[in-house]
PDB file of C-alpha atoms in Angstrom:
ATOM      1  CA  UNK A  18      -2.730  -0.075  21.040  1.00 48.00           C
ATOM      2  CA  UNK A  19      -4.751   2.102  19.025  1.00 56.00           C
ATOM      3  CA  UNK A  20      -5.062   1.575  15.192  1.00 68.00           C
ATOM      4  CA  UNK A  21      -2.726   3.709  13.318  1.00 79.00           C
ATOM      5  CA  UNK A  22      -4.212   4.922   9.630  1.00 90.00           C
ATOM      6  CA  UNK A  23      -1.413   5.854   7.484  1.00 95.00           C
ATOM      7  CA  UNK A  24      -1.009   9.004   5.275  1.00 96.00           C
ATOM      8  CA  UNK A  25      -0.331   8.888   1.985  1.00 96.00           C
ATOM      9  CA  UNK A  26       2.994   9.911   1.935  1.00 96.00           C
ATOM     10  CA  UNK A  27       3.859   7.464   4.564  1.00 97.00           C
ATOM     11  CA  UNK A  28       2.198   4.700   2.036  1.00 97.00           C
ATOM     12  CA  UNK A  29       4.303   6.149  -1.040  1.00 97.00           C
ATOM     13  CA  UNK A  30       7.483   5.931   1.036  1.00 97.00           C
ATOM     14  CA  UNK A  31       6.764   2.163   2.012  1.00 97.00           C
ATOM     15  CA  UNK A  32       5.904   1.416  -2.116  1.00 96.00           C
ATOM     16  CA  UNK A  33       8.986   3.237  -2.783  1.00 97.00           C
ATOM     17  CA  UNK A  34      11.008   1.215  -0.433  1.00 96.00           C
ATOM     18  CA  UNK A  35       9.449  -2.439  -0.772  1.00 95.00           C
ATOM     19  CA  UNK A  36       9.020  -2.186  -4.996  1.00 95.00           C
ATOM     20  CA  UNK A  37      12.034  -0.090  -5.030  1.00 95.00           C
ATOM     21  CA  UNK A  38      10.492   2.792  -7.472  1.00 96.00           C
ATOM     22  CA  UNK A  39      11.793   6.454  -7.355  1.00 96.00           C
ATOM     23  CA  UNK A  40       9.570   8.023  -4.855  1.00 96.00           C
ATOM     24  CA  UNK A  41       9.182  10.975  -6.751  1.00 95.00           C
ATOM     25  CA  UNK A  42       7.570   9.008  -9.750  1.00 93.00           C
ATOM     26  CA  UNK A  43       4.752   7.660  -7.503  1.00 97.00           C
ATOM     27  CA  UNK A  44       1.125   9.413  -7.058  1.00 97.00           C
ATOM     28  CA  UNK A  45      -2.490   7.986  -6.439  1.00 97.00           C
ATOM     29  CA  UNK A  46      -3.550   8.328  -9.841  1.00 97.00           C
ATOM     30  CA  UNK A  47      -0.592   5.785 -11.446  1.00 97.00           C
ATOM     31  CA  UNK A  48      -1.553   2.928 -12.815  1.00 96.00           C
ATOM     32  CA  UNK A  49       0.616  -0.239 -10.942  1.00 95.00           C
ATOM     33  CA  UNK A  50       1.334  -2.135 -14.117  1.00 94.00           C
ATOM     34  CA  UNK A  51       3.037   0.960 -15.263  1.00 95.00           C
ATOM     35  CA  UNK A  52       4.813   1.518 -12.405  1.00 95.00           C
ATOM     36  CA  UNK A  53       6.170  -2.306 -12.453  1.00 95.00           C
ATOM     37  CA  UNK A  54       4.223  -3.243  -9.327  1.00 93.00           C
ATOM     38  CA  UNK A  55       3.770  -6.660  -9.899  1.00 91.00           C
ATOM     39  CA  UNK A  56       2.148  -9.224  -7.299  1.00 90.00           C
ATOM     40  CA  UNK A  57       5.386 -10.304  -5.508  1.00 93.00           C
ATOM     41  CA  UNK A  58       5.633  -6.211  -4.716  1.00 94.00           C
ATOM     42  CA  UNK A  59       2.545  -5.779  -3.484  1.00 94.00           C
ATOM     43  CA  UNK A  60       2.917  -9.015  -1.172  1.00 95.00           C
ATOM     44  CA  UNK A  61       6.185  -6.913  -0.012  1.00 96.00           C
ATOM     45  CA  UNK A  62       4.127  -3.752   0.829  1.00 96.00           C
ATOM     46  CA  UNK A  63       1.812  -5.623   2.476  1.00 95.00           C
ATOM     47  CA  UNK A  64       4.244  -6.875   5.147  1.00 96.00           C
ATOM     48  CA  UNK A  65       5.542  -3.821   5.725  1.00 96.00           C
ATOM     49  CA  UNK A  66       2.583  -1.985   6.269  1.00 95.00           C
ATOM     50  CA  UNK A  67       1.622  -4.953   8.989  1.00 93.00           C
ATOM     51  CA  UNK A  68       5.118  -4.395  10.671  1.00 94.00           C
ATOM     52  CA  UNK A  69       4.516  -0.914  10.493  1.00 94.00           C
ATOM     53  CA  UNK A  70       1.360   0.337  11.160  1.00 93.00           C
ATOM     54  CA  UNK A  71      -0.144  -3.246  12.433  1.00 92.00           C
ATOM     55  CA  UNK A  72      -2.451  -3.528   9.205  1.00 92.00           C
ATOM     56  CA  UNK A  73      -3.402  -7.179   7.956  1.00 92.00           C
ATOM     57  CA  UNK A  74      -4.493  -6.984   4.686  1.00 92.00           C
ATOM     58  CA  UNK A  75      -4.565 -10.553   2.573  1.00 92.00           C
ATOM     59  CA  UNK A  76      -3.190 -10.001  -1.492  1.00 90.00           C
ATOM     60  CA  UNK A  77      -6.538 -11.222  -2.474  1.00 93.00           C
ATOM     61  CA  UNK A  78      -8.414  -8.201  -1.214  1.00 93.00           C
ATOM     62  CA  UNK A  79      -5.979  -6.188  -3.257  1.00 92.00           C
ATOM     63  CA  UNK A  80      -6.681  -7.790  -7.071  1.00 91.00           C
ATOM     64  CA  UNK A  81      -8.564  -5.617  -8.238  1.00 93.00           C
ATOM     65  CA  UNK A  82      -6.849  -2.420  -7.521  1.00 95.00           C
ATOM     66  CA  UNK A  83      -5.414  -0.862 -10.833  1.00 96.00           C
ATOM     67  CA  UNK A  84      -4.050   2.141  -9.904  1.00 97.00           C
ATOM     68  CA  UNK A  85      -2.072   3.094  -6.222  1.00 96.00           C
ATOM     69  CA  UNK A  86      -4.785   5.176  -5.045  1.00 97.00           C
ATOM     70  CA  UNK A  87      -7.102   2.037  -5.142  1.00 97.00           C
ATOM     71  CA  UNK A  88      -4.268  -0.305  -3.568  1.00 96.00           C
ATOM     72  CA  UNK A  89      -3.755   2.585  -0.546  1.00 96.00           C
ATOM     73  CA  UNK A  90      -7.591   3.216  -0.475  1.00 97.00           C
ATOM     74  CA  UNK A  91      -8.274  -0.141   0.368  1.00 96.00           C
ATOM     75  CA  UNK A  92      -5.339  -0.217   3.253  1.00 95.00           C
ATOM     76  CA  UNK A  93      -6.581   2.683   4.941  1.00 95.00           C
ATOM     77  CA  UNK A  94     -10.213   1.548   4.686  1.00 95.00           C
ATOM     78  CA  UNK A  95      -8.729  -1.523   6.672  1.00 93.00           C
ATOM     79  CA  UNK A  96      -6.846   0.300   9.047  1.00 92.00           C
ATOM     80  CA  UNK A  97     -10.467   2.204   9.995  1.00 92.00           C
ATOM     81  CA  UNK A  98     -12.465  -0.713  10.116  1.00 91.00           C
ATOM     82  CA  UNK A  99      -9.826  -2.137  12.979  1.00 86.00           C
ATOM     83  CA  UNK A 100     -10.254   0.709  14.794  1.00 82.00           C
ATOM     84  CA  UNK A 101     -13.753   1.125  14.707  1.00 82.00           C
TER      85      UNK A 101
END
């Protein structure tokens, strides 16, 4: 099956759904403590992007991201590297 790298609106609408946020209130530039994104969310994003679009990424590689563009950066940057 080839690797399937997700948009960013289909990224926003899996956020929206797993930290339950108003999906009109997310863009790449906000900040996740803001936004109420705390670990236990992104854990939740992370499974669904797996069951979605077959992307393993572990929490760790996530701790530094601040903002959501870092946090979907680093999934798509995944998602190329598998299918590379």
């Amino acid at each position: 099956m080839a690797q399937v790298i997700p948009s960013d609106d289909e990224l926003f609408d899996v956020i929206s759904k797993e930290a339950l946020i108003d999906r009109a209130t997310l863009s790449r530039e906000a900040n996740l403590e803001d936004l109420g994104i705390a670990s236990l969310d992104v854990i939740s994003v992370l499974f669904e992007v797996e069951e979605r679009f077959g992307i393993l990424v572990e929490a760790e590689e996530l701790t530094d991201c601040k903002t959501l563009g870092q946090l979907m950066d680093k999934v798509k940057a995944k998602a190329e590297a598998a299918a590379a």
